[in-house]
């Protein structure tokens, strides 16, 4: 196992200077971060900035150049992500996480040459916008229980079923879908990973209203929806391994940027505590100090993952430890923010966060709406991308070597459905 080495080699600083020069050249004068813009301006800026990144080959920094990527080394990717985060610039728009980080990387790993040449450039150009069709009403933590059926009809797959919690589906024109293609096989063995166009009568997207009042996720219904026979990634009935690659895709950049993100947010909260006078309360000071210690621990957890990533190792269960740590911390710190705001948290005003994921943007004002919106979003963070309980199961089994969960059922998926209460 590689030790934690929180020092970057000298070449990192040379590349850092290049990134800073790029930012200085392309950002408007007086730039303070996308959070300093109004919500409408921020959306507009994100679209323009995406084009700048695309034109300069920095939208998918890790992808090979032949598919339109930046061809950067892991170290350069980490430095780029750090500098972009500190400057408060977006790294893409709403569907890019699904398109670039998830399905794009998965196609690079599992796709045919034809799929790479067809799909990857279209993701980068923005022609194809992706979303993720994994969860179903009966398949969340127990994802392998999924029941959306796909049946071959000549040269096309015909898909019937329902997905749920499909983030940004209302903005997407393609969806990667886990489908049941062999109900007679055990539940992990009859799954196929399909790429499905959404612009067809058989696909219906119904918005779900969130706690924040916005509708960033949806139900997605398939009724006789169709996709080409060749739009399978990784082989028919071989989709489970592909699905896990996508879920386990742990980028080193996140380990470097997440602690910076939470430190930036905490500094803003300390500013709010000073501004409101709450900093004079020793109990608030104690809670702020505890958050400060938590972010420092997070920084070292990130360094451990990063050290392994730069050494070419797989982060393994580190990603579960990191996920539980930051998501549970975020609920604590946003609760503190509401206590600092006091009664003004009940009548939020000012600028709402532009995102429902993690912290508000760099440069965001200390408005009550920013903190209340982030407090709401933090409720979901211990659920999406694997709940805290599931992450703890992984840590128990993989880190502590505890026995596996009891009662894992055997037999075909179809028999399990019959036996279900
Ligand atoms: C904001 C948000 C965005 C999302 N976006 C997407 C998306 O774009 N695409 C997509 O496919 N999905 C998406 N999801 C769905 C997400 O992946 C699931 O919500 C998550 O996997 C949990 O599944 P579930 O909601 O069905 O809860 P369940 O699996 O029903 O879990 C209910 C509770 O039981 C606990 N539990 C379940 N099994 C175990 C066990 N074995 N041991 C211990 N405890 C257990 C869970 O931890 C949880 O507390 C999103 C969710 C959220 C909140």
Coordinates of N, CA and C in Angstrom, one line a residue, residues 95-322:
X95 N -25.4 18.1 -17.9 CA -25.3 16.7 -18.3 C -23.9 16.2 -18.4
X96 N -22.9 17.1 -18.3 CA -21.5 16.6 -18.6 C -21.0 15.6 -17.6
X97 N -21.4 15.6 -16.3 CA -21.0 14.6 -15.4 C -21.4 13.2 -15.9
X98 N -22.6 13.1 -16.4 CA -23.1 11.8 -17.0 C -22.5 11.5 -18.3
X99 N -22.2 12.5 -19.1 CA -21.7 12.3 -20.5 C -20.2 12.0 -20.4
X100 N -19.5 12.9 -19.8 CA -18.0 12.8 -19.9 C -17.5 11.8 -18.8
X101 N -17.8 12.2 -17.5 CA -17.2 11.4 -16.4 C -17.8 9.9 -16.4
X102 N -19.1 9.8 -16.7 CA -19.7 8.5 -16.5 C -19.7 7.7 -17.8
X103 N -20.6 8.0 -18.7 CA -20.7 7.1 -19.9 C -19.5 7.2 -20.8
X104 N -19.0 8.4 -20.9 CA -17.8 8.6 -21.8 C -16.6 7.7 -21.4
X105 N -16.3 7.8 -20.1 CA -15.2 7.0 -19.5 C -15.5 5.5 -19.7
X106 N -16.8 5.2 -19.5 CA -17.2 3.8 -19.6 C -17.0 3.2 -21.0
X107 N -17.4 4.1 -22.0 CA -17.3 3.7 -23.4 C -15.8 3.5 -23.7
X108 N -15.0 4.4 -23.2 CA -13.5 4.3 -23.4 C -13.0 3.0 -22.9
X109 N -13.5 2.5 -21.7 CA -13.1 1.3 -21.1 C -13.6 0.1 -21.8
X110 N -14.9 0.1 -22.1 CA -15.6 -1.1 -22.5 C -16.1 -1.1 -24.0
X111 N -16.2 0.1 -24.6 CA -16.9 0.3 -25.9 C -16.1 -0.3 -27.0
X112 N -16.8 -0.5 -28.1 CA -16.1 -0.9 -29.4 C -15.4 0.3 -30.0
X113 N -14.5 0.1 -30.9 CA -13.9 1.3 -31.6 C -14.9 2.1 -32.2
X114 N -15.9 1.5 -32.8 CA -17.0 2.2 -33.5 C -17.8 3.1 -32.5
X115 N -18.1 2.5 -31.4 CA -18.8 3.3 -30.4 C -18.0 4.5 -29.9
X116 N -16.7 4.3 -29.7 CA -15.8 5.4 -29.3 C -15.8 6.5 -30.3
X117 N -15.7 6.1 -31.6 CA -15.6 7.1 -32.7 C -16.9 7.8 -32.9
X118 N -18.0 7.1 -32.6 CA -19.3 7.7 -32.8 C -19.7 8.6 -31.6
X119 N -19.7 8.0 -30.4 CA -20.3 8.7 -29.3 C -19.4 9.8 -28.6
X120 N -18.1 9.5 -28.5 CA -17.2 10.4 -27.7 C -17.2 11.8 -28.3
X121 N -17.0 12.0 -29.6 CA -16.9 13.4 -30.1 C -18.3 14.1 -30.0
X122 N -19.4 13.3 -30.0 CA -20.7 13.9 -29.9 C -21.0 14.4 -28.5
X123 N -20.4 13.7 -27.5 CA -20.5 14.1 -26.1 C -19.8 15.5 -25.9
X124 N -18.6 15.5 -26.5 CA -17.8 16.7 -26.3 C -18.4 17.9 -27.0
X125 N -18.9 17.7 -28.2 CA -19.5 18.8 -29.0 C -20.8 19.3 -28.4
X126 N -21.4 18.5 -27.5 CA -22.6 18.9 -26.8 C -23.8 18.4 -27.6
X127 N -23.6 17.7 -28.8 CA -24.7 17.3 -29.6 C -25.5 16.2 -28.8
X128 N -24.8 15.3 -28.1 CA -25.5 14.3 -27.2 C -25.3 14.7 -25.8
X129 N -26.5 14.8 -25.1 CA -26.5 15.1 -23.7 C -27.1 13.9 -22.9
X130 N -26.3 13.4 -21.9 CA -26.7 12.1 -21.3 C -27.3 12.2 -19.9
X131 N -28.0 11.2 -19.6 CA -28.5 11.0 -18.2 C -28.4 9.5 -17.8
X132 N -28.6 9.2 -16.6 CA -28.3 7.9 -16.0 C -29.6 7.1 -15.7
X133 N -29.9 6.0 -16.4 CA -31.0 5.2 -16.0 C -30.7 4.0 -15.3
X134 N -30.3 4.1 -14.0 CA -30.0 2.9 -13.2 C -31.2 2.6 -12.2
X135 N -31.5 3.6 -11.3 CA -32.5 3.3 -10.2 C -33.9 3.1 -10.7
X136 N -34.6 2.2 -10.0 CA -36.0 1.9 -10.3 C -36.7 1.9 -8.9
X137 N -38.0 2.0 -8.9 CA -38.7 1.9 -7.6 C -38.3 0.7 -6.8
X138 N -38.0 -0.4 -7.4 CA -37.7 -1.6 -6.6 C -36.2 -1.9 -6.7
X139 N -35.4 -1.0 -7.2 CA -33.9 -1.3 -7.4 C -33.1 0.0 -7.2
X140 N -32.7 0.3 -5.9 CA -31.9 1.4 -5.6 C -30.6 0.9 -5.0
X141 N -30.5 0.7 -3.7 CA -29.4 0.1 -3.1 C -29.2 -1.3 -3.7
X142 N -30.3 -2.0 -3.9 CA -30.3 -3.4 -4.5 C -30.4 -3.2 -6.0
X143 N -29.4 -2.6 -6.6 CA -29.5 -2.2 -8.0 C -29.7 -3.5 -8.9
X144 N -29.1 -4.6 -8.6 CA -29.2 -5.8 -9.4 C -30.6 -6.3 -9.5
X145 N -31.5 -5.8 -8.7 CA -32.9 -6.3 -8.7 C -33.7 -5.6 -9.9
X146 N -33.1 -4.8 -10.7 CA -33.8 -4.0 -11.7 C -34.6 -4.9 -12.6
X147 N -35.8 -4.3 -13.1 CA -36.7 -5.1 -13.9 C -37.0 -4.5 -15.2
X148 N -36.5 -3.4 -15.6 CA -36.7 -2.8 -16.9 C -36.3 -3.8 -18.0
X149 N -37.3 -4.3 -18.8 CA -37.0 -5.4 -19.8 C -36.5 -4.8 -21.1
X150 N -35.5 -5.6 -21.7 CA -35.1 -5.3 -23.1 C -35.2 -6.6 -23.8
X151 N -35.8 -6.6 -25.0 CA -36.0 -7.8 -25.8 C -35.6 -7.5 -27.2
X152 N -34.8 -8.4 -27.8 CA -34.4 -8.2 -29.2 C -35.5 -8.4 -30.2
X153 N -35.7 -7.4 -31.1 CA -36.7 -7.6 -32.2 C -36.0 -7.2 -33.5
X154 N -35.5 -8.2 -34.2 CA -34.7 -8.0 -35.4 C -33.4 -7.2 -35.0
X155 N -33.2 -6.0 -35.6 CA -32.0 -5.3 -35.4 C -32.1 -4.3 -34.3
X156 N -33.2 -4.4 -33.5 CA -33.4 -3.4 -32.4 C -33.8 -4.0 -31.1
X157 N -33.4 -3.4 -30.0 CA -33.9 -3.7 -28.7 C -35.2 -3.0 -28.4
X158 N -36.2 -3.7 -27.8 CA -37.4 -3.0 -27.4 C -37.4 -3.0 -25.9
X159 N -37.6 -1.8 -25.3 CA -37.5 -1.6 -23.9 C -38.8 -1.2 -23.2
X160 N -39.1 -1.8 -22.1 CA -40.3 -1.5 -21.3 C -40.0 -1.5 -19.8
X161 N -40.4 -0.4 -19.2 CA -40.2 -0.4 -17.7 C -40.1 1.1 -17.2
X162 N -39.6 1.2 -16.0 CA -39.5 2.5 -15.4 C -38.3 2.7 -14.6
X163 N -37.6 3.9 -14.9 CA -36.5 4.3 -14.0 C -37.0 5.5 -13.2
X164 N -36.2 5.8 -12.1 CA -36.6 6.9 -11.2 C -35.4 7.6 -10.7
X165 N -35.6 8.8 -10.3 CA -34.5 9.7 -9.8 C -33.5 10.0 -10.9
X166 N -34.0 10.1 -12.2 CA -33.1 10.3 -13.3 C -32.7 11.8 -13.4
X167 N -31.6 12.2 -12.8 CA -31.1 13.6 -12.8 C -30.9 14.1 -14.2
X168 N -31.4 15.3 -14.4 CA -31.2 16.0 -15.7 C -31.7 15.3 -16.9
X169 N -32.6 14.4 -16.7 CA -33.2 13.7 -17.9 C -34.0 14.6 -18.7
X170 N -34.6 15.7 -18.1 CA -35.3 16.6 -18.9 C -34.4 17.5 -19.8
X171 N -33.1 17.4 -19.6 CA -32.2 18.2 -20.5 C -31.4 17.2 -21.4
X172 N -31.7 15.9 -21.3 CA -30.9 14.9 -22.1 C -31.5 14.5 -23.3
X173 N -30.8 14.0 -24.3 CA -31.3 13.3 -25.5 C -30.8 11.9 -25.6
X174 N -30.0 11.4 -24.7 CA -29.5 10.0 -24.6 C -29.5 9.6 -23.2
X175 N -29.8 8.3 -22.9 CA -29.8 7.8 -21.6 C -29.1 6.4 -21.6
X176 N -28.2 6.2 -20.6 CA -27.6 4.8 -20.5 C -28.5 4.1 -19.5
X177 N -28.9 2.9 -20.0 CA -30.0 2.2 -19.2 C -29.5 0.8 -18.9
X178 N -29.7 0.4 -17.6 CA -29.5 -1.0 -17.2 C -30.8 -1.7 -17.4
X179 N -30.7 -2.8 -18.2 CA -31.9 -3.5 -18.6 C -31.8 -5.0 -18.2
X180 N -33.0 -5.6 -18.0 CA -33.0 -7.1 -17.7 C -33.2 -7.8 -19.1
X181 N -32.2 -8.5 -19.5 CA -32.3 -9.2 -20.8 C -32.4 -10.7 -20.6
X182 N -32.1 -11.2 -19.4 CA -32.3 -12.7 -19.2 C -32.9 -12.9 -17.8
X183 N -34.2 -12.9 -17.7 CA -34.8 -13.1 -16.4 C -34.6 -14.5 -15.7
X184 N -34.1 -15.4 -16.6 CA -33.9 -16.8 -16.0 C -32.5 -16.9 -15.4
X185 N -31.7 -15.9 -15.5 CA -30.3 -16.0 -14.9 C -30.4 -15.4 -13.5
X186 N -29.4 -15.7 -12.7 CA -29.3 -15.0 -11.4 C -29.3 -13.5 -11.6
X187 N -29.7 -12.7 -10.6 CA -30.0 -11.3 -10.8 C -28.8 -10.5 -11.4
X188 N -27.6 -10.8 -11.0 CA -26.5 -10.0 -11.5 C -26.1 -10.4 -12.9
X189 N -26.6 -11.6 -13.4 CA -26.0 -12.2 -14.6 C -26.9 -11.9 -15.9
X190 N -28.1 -11.3 -15.7 CA -29.0 -11.2 -16.9 C -29.2 -9.7 -17.2
X191 N -28.2 -8.9 -17.0 CA -28.3 -7.4 -17.1 C -27.5 -7.0 -18.4
X192 N -28.1 -6.1 -19.1 CA -27.4 -5.5 -20.3 C -27.4 -4.0 -20.2
X193 N -26.2 -3.4 -20.5 CA -26.0 -1.9 -20.5 C -26.3 -1.4 -21.9
X194 N -27.4 -0.6 -22.0 CA -27.8 -0.1 -23.3 C -27.7 1.4 -23.4
X195 N -27.4 1.9 -24.6 CA -27.4 3.3 -24.9 C -28.7 3.6 -25.7
X196 N -29.5 4.5 -25.2 CA -30.8 4.6 -25.8 C -31.1 6.1 -26.1
X197 N -31.5 6.4 -27.3 CA -31.9 7.7 -27.7 C -33.3 8.1 -27.0
X198 N -33.4 9.3 -26.5 CA -34.6 9.7 -25.7 C -35.6 10.4 -26.6
X199 N -35.2 10.9 -27.7 CA -36.1 11.6 -28.6 C -36.9 10.7 -29.4
X200 N -37.8 10.0 -28.8 CA -38.7 9.0 -29.4 C -40.0 8.8 -28.6
X201 N -41.1 8.4 -29.2 CA -42.4 8.4 -28.5 C -42.4 7.4 -27.3
X202 N -41.5 6.4 -27.4 CA -41.5 5.4 -26.3 C -40.8 5.8 -25.0
X203 N -40.3 7.0 -25.0 CA -39.6 7.5 -23.8 C -40.3 8.7 -23.2
X204 N -40.7 8.6 -22.0 CA -41.4 9.8 -21.4 C -40.7 10.2 -20.1
X205 N -40.5 11.5 -19.9 CA -39.8 12.0 -18.8 C -40.8 12.8 -17.9
X206 N -41.0 12.4 -16.7 CA -41.9 13.2 -15.8 C -41.1 13.8 -14.6
X207 N -41.2 15.1 -14.5 CA -40.4 15.7 -13.4 C -40.8 15.4 -12.0
X208 N -39.9 15.3 -11.1 CA -40.2 15.1 -9.7 C -39.8 16.4 -8.9
X209 N -40.7 17.0 -8.2 CA -40.4 18.2 -7.4 C -39.5 17.9 -6.2
X210 N -38.4 18.6 -6.1 CA -37.5 18.3 -4.9 C -37.8 19.2 -3.8
X211 N -37.2 18.9 -2.6 CA -37.3 19.7 -1.4 C -36.9 21.2 -1.7
X212 N -35.9 21.4 -2.6 CA -35.5 22.7 -2.9 C -36.5 23.5 -3.7
X213 N -37.5 22.8 -4.2 CA -38.5 23.5 -5.1 C -38.2 23.3 -6.5
X214 N -37.0 22.9 -6.9 CA -36.7 22.7 -8.3 C -37.0 21.3 -8.7
X215 N -36.8 21.0 -10.0 CA -37.1 19.6 -10.4 C -35.9 19.1 -11.2
X216 N -34.8 18.8 -10.6 CA -33.7 18.4 -11.3 C -33.7 16.9 -11.6
X217 N -34.5 16.1 -10.9 CA -34.6 14.7 -11.3 C -36.0 14.3 -11.7
X218 N -36.2 13.1 -12.2 CA -37.4 12.8 -12.9 C -37.7 11.3 -12.8
X219 N -38.9 10.9 -13.2 CA -39.2 9.5 -13.5 C -39.0 9.4 -15.0
X220 N -38.5 8.3 -15.5 CA -38.3 8.0 -16.9 C -39.0 6.7 -17.3
X221 N -40.0 6.8 -18.2 CA -40.8 5.6 -18.5 C -40.4 5.2 -19.9
X222 N -40.3 3.9 -20.1 CA -40.1 3.3 -21.4 C -41.3 2.4 -21.8
X223 N -41.9 2.7 -22.9 CA -43.0 1.9 -23.4 C -42.7 1.6 -24.8
X224 N -42.2 0.4 -25.1 CA -41.8 0.0 -26.4 C -40.8 0.9 -27.0
X225 N -39.9 1.4 -26.2 CA -38.8 2.3 -26.7 C -37.8 1.4 -27.4
X226 N -37.1 2.0 -28.4 CA -36.2 1.2 -29.2 C -34.8 1.8 -29.3
X227 N -33.9 0.9 -29.4 CA -32.5 1.3 -29.7 C -31.8 0.2 -30.6
X228 N -30.8 0.7 -31.3 CA -30.1 -0.3 -32.2 C -29.5 -1.4 -31.5
X229 N -29.5 -2.6 -32.2 CA -28.9 -3.8 -31.6 C -27.5 -3.6 -31.1
X230 N -26.7 -2.7 -31.9 CA -25.3 -2.6 -31.5 C -25.1 -1.6 -30.4
X231 N -26.1 -1.0 -29.8 CA -25.9 0.0 -28.8 C -25.8 -0.7 -27.4
X232 N -25.1 -1.8 -27.4 CA -24.8 -2.5 -26.1 C -23.4 -2.2 -25.8
X233 N -23.1 -1.9 -24.5 CA -21.7 -1.7 -24.1 C -21.3 -2.9 -23.2
X234 N -20.3 -3.6 -23.7 CA -19.7 -4.7 -22.9 C -20.3 -6.0 -23.0
X235 N -21.3 -6.2 -23.9 CA -21.8 -7.6 -24.2 C -23.2 -7.8 -23.6
X236 N -24.0 -8.6 -24.3 CA -25.4 -8.9 -23.8 C -25.3 -9.8 -22.5
X237 N -26.0 -9.4 -21.5 CA -26.0 -10.1 -20.2 C -24.7 -9.9 -19.4
X238 N -23.9 -9.0 -19.9 CA -22.6 -8.8 -19.2 C -22.6 -7.4 -18.6
X239 N -23.8 -6.8 -18.5 CA -23.8 -5.4 -18.1 C -23.4 -5.0 -16.6
X240 N -23.4 -6.0 -15.8 CA -23.2 -5.7 -14.3 C -21.8 -5.2 -14.2
X241 N -20.8 -5.8 -14.8 CA -19.4 -5.4 -14.7 C -19.3 -4.0 -15.3
X242 N -20.0 -3.7 -16.4 CA -19.9 -2.4 -17.0 C -20.5 -1.3 -16.0
X243 N -21.7 -1.7 -15.4 CA -22.4 -0.8 -14.5 C -21.5 -0.5 -13.3
X244 N -20.7 -1.5 -12.8 CA -19.8 -1.3 -11.7 C -18.6 -0.4 -12.0
X245 N -18.1 -0.6 -13.3 CA -17.0 0.3 -13.7 C -17.5 1.7 -13.6
X246 N -18.7 2.0 -14.2 CA -19.2 3.3 -14.2 C -19.4 3.9 -12.8
X247 N -20.0 3.1 -11.9 CA -20.2 3.5 -10.5 C -18.9 3.8 -9.8
X248 N -17.9 2.9 -10.0 CA -16.7 2.9 -9.3 C -15.7 3.9 -9.9
X249 N -16.1 4.6 -10.9 CA -15.1 5.5 -11.6 C -14.8 6.6 -10.6
X250 N -13.6 6.4 -10.0 CA -13.2 7.4 -8.9 C -12.1 8.2 -9.5
X251 N -12.4 9.5 -9.7 CA -11.3 10.3 -10.3 C -10.5 11.0 -9.2
X252 N -9.2 11.0 -9.5 CA -8.3 11.6 -8.5 C -8.6 13.1 -8.3
X253 N -9.2 13.7 -9.3 CA -9.5 15.2 -9.2 C -10.4 15.4 -8.0
X254 N -11.4 14.5 -7.8 CA -12.4 14.7 -6.7 C -11.7 14.7 -5.4
X255 N -10.7 13.8 -5.2 CA -10.0 13.7 -3.9 C -9.2 15.0 -3.7
X256 N -8.8 15.7 -4.7 CA -8.0 16.9 -4.6 C -9.0 18.1 -4.4
X257 N -10.1 18.1 -5.1 CA -10.9 19.4 -5.1 C -11.9 19.4 -4.0
X258 N -12.5 18.2 -3.6 CA -13.5 18.2 -2.6 C -13.1 18.9 -1.3
X259 N -11.9 18.6 -0.8 CA -11.5 19.3 0.5 C -11.3 20.8 0.2
X260 N -10.9 21.2 -1.0 CA -10.8 22.7 -1.2 C -12.1 23.3 -1.2
X261 N -13.1 22.5 -1.8 CA -14.5 23.0 -1.9 C -15.1 23.3 -0.5
X262 N -14.9 22.3 0.4 CA -15.5 22.4 1.7 C -14.7 23.4 2.5
X263 N -13.4 23.6 2.3 CA -12.7 24.6 3.0 C -13.2 26.0 2.6
X264 N -13.4 26.2 1.3 CA -13.9 27.5 0.8 C -15.2 27.8 1.4
X265 N -16.1 26.8 1.5 CA -17.4 27.0 2.0 C -17.3 27.3 3.5
X266 N -16.4 26.6 4.2 CA -16.3 26.9 5.7 C -15.8 28.3 5.9
X267 N -14.8 28.8 5.1 CA -14.3 30.1 5.3 C -15.5 31.2 5.1
X268 N -16.3 30.8 4.2 CA -17.5 31.7 3.9 C -18.4 31.7 5.2
X269 N -18.6 30.6 5.8 CA -19.4 30.5 6.9 C -18.8 31.2 8.1
X270 N -17.5 31.1 8.3 CA -16.8 31.9 9.3 C -17.1 33.4 9.1
X271 N -17.0 33.8 7.9 CA -17.3 35.2 7.5 C -18.8 35.5 8.0
X272 N -19.7 34.6 7.7 CA -21.1 34.9 8.1 C -21.2 35.0 9.6
X273 N -20.5 34.1 10.4 CA -20.6 34.1 11.8 C -20.1 35.4 12.4
X274 N -19.0 36.0 11.7 CA -18.5 37.3 12.2 C -19.5 38.4 11.9
X275 N -20.0 38.3 10.6 CA -21.0 39.3 10.2 C -22.2 39.4 11.1
X276 N -22.7 38.2 11.5 CA -24.0 38.3 12.3 C -23.7 38.4 13.8
X277 N -22.5 38.3 14.2 CA -22.1 38.4 15.6 C -22.2 37.1 16.3
X278 N -22.6 36.0 15.5 CA -22.7 34.7 16.1 C -21.3 34.2 16.6
X279 N -20.2 34.7 16.0 CA -18.9 34.3 16.3 C -18.5 34.6 17.8
X280 N -19.3 35.4 18.4 CA -19.0 35.8 19.8 C -19.6 34.7 20.7
X281 N -20.4 33.8 20.2 CA -21.0 32.7 21.0 C -20.0 31.5 21.1
X282 N -19.5 31.2 22.3 CA -18.5 30.1 22.4 C -19.0 28.8 21.8
X283 N -20.3 28.5 21.9 CA -20.8 27.2 21.4 C -20.7 27.2 19.9
X284 N -21.0 28.4 19.2 CA -20.8 28.4 17.8 C -19.4 28.3 17.4
X285 N -18.5 29.0 18.2 CA -17.1 28.9 17.9 C -16.6 27.5 18.0
X286 N -17.1 26.8 19.0 CA -16.7 25.4 19.2 C -17.1 24.5 18.0
X287 N -18.4 24.8 17.5 CA -18.9 24.0 16.3 C -18.1 24.3 15.1
X288 N -17.7 25.6 14.9 CA -16.9 26.0 13.8 C -15.5 25.3 13.8
X289 N -15.0 25.3 15.0 CA -13.6 24.7 15.2 C -13.7 23.2 14.8
X290 N -14.8 22.5 15.2 CA -15.0 21.1 15.0 C -15.1 20.9 13.4
X291 N -15.8 21.8 12.7 CA -15.9 21.7 11.3 C -14.5 21.9 10.6
X292 N -13.8 22.8 11.2 CA -12.4 23.1 10.6 C -11.6 21.8 10.7
X293 N -11.6 21.2 11.9 CA -10.9 19.9 12.1 C -11.3 18.8 11.1
X294 N -12.7 18.8 10.9 CA -13.2 17.8 10.0 C -12.7 18.0 8.5
X295 N -12.6 19.3 8.1 CA -12.2 19.6 6.7 C -10.7 19.2 6.6
X296 N -9.9 19.5 7.7 CA -8.5 19.1 7.6 C -8.3 17.5 7.5
X297 N -9.2 16.8 8.2 CA -9.1 15.3 8.1 C -9.5 14.9 6.7
X298 N -10.5 15.6 6.2 CA -10.9 15.3 4.8 C -9.8 15.6 3.8
X299 N -9.0 16.6 4.1 CA -7.9 16.9 3.2 C -6.9 15.7 3.2
X300 N -6.6 15.2 4.3 CA -5.7 14.1 4.4 C -6.3 12.8 3.8
X301 N -7.6 12.6 4.0 CA -8.2 11.5 3.4 C -8.1 11.6 1.9
X302 N -8.3 12.8 1.4 CA -8.2 13.1 -0.1 C -6.8 12.8 -0.5
X303 N -5.8 13.2 0.2 CA -4.4 13.0 -0.1 C -4.1 11.5 -0.2
X304 N -4.7 10.7 0.6 CA -4.4 9.3 0.6 C -4.9 8.7 -0.8
X305 N -6.1 9.1 -1.1 CA -6.7 8.6 -2.4 C -5.8 9.1 -3.5
X306 N -5.5 10.4 -3.5 CA -4.7 11.1 -4.5 C -3.4 10.4 -4.7
X307 N -2.7 10.1 -3.6 CA -1.4 9.4 -3.7 C -1.5 8.1 -4.4
X308 N -2.6 7.4 -4.1 CA -2.8 6.1 -4.8 C -3.1 6.3 -6.3
X309 N -3.9 7.3 -6.5 CA -4.3 7.6 -7.9 C -3.1 7.9 -8.8
X310 N -2.3 8.8 -8.2 CA -1.1 9.2 -9.0 C -0.1 8.1 -9.1
X311 N -0.1 7.1 -8.2 CA 0.8 5.9 -8.3 C 0.2 4.9 -9.2
X312 N -1.0 5.2 -9.8 CA -1.7 4.2 -10.7 C -2.4 3.1 -10.0
X313 N -2.7 3.3 -8.7 CA -3.4 2.2 -8.0 C -4.9 2.5 -8.0
X314 N -5.8 1.5 -7.8 CA -7.2 1.7 -7.7 C -7.5 2.2 -6.3
X315 N -8.4 3.2 -6.2 CA -8.6 3.7 -4.8 C -9.4 2.7 -3.9
X316 N -10.1 1.7 -4.5 CA -10.8 0.7 -3.8 C -11.8 1.3 -2.7
X317 N -11.8 0.7 -1.5 CA -12.8 1.2 -0.5 C -12.5 2.6 0.0
X318 N -11.4 3.2 -0.4 CA -11.1 4.6 0.0 C -12.2 5.5 -0.5
X319 N -12.8 5.2 -1.6 CA -13.8 6.1 -2.1 C -15.1 6.0 -1.3
X320 N -15.4 4.9 -0.6 CA -16.5 4.8 0.3 C -16.3 5.6 1.5
X321 N -15.0 5.5 2.1 CA -14.7 6.2 3.3 C -14.9 7.8 3.0
X322 N -14.3 8.2 1.9 CA -14.4 9.6 1.5 C -15.8 10.1 1.3

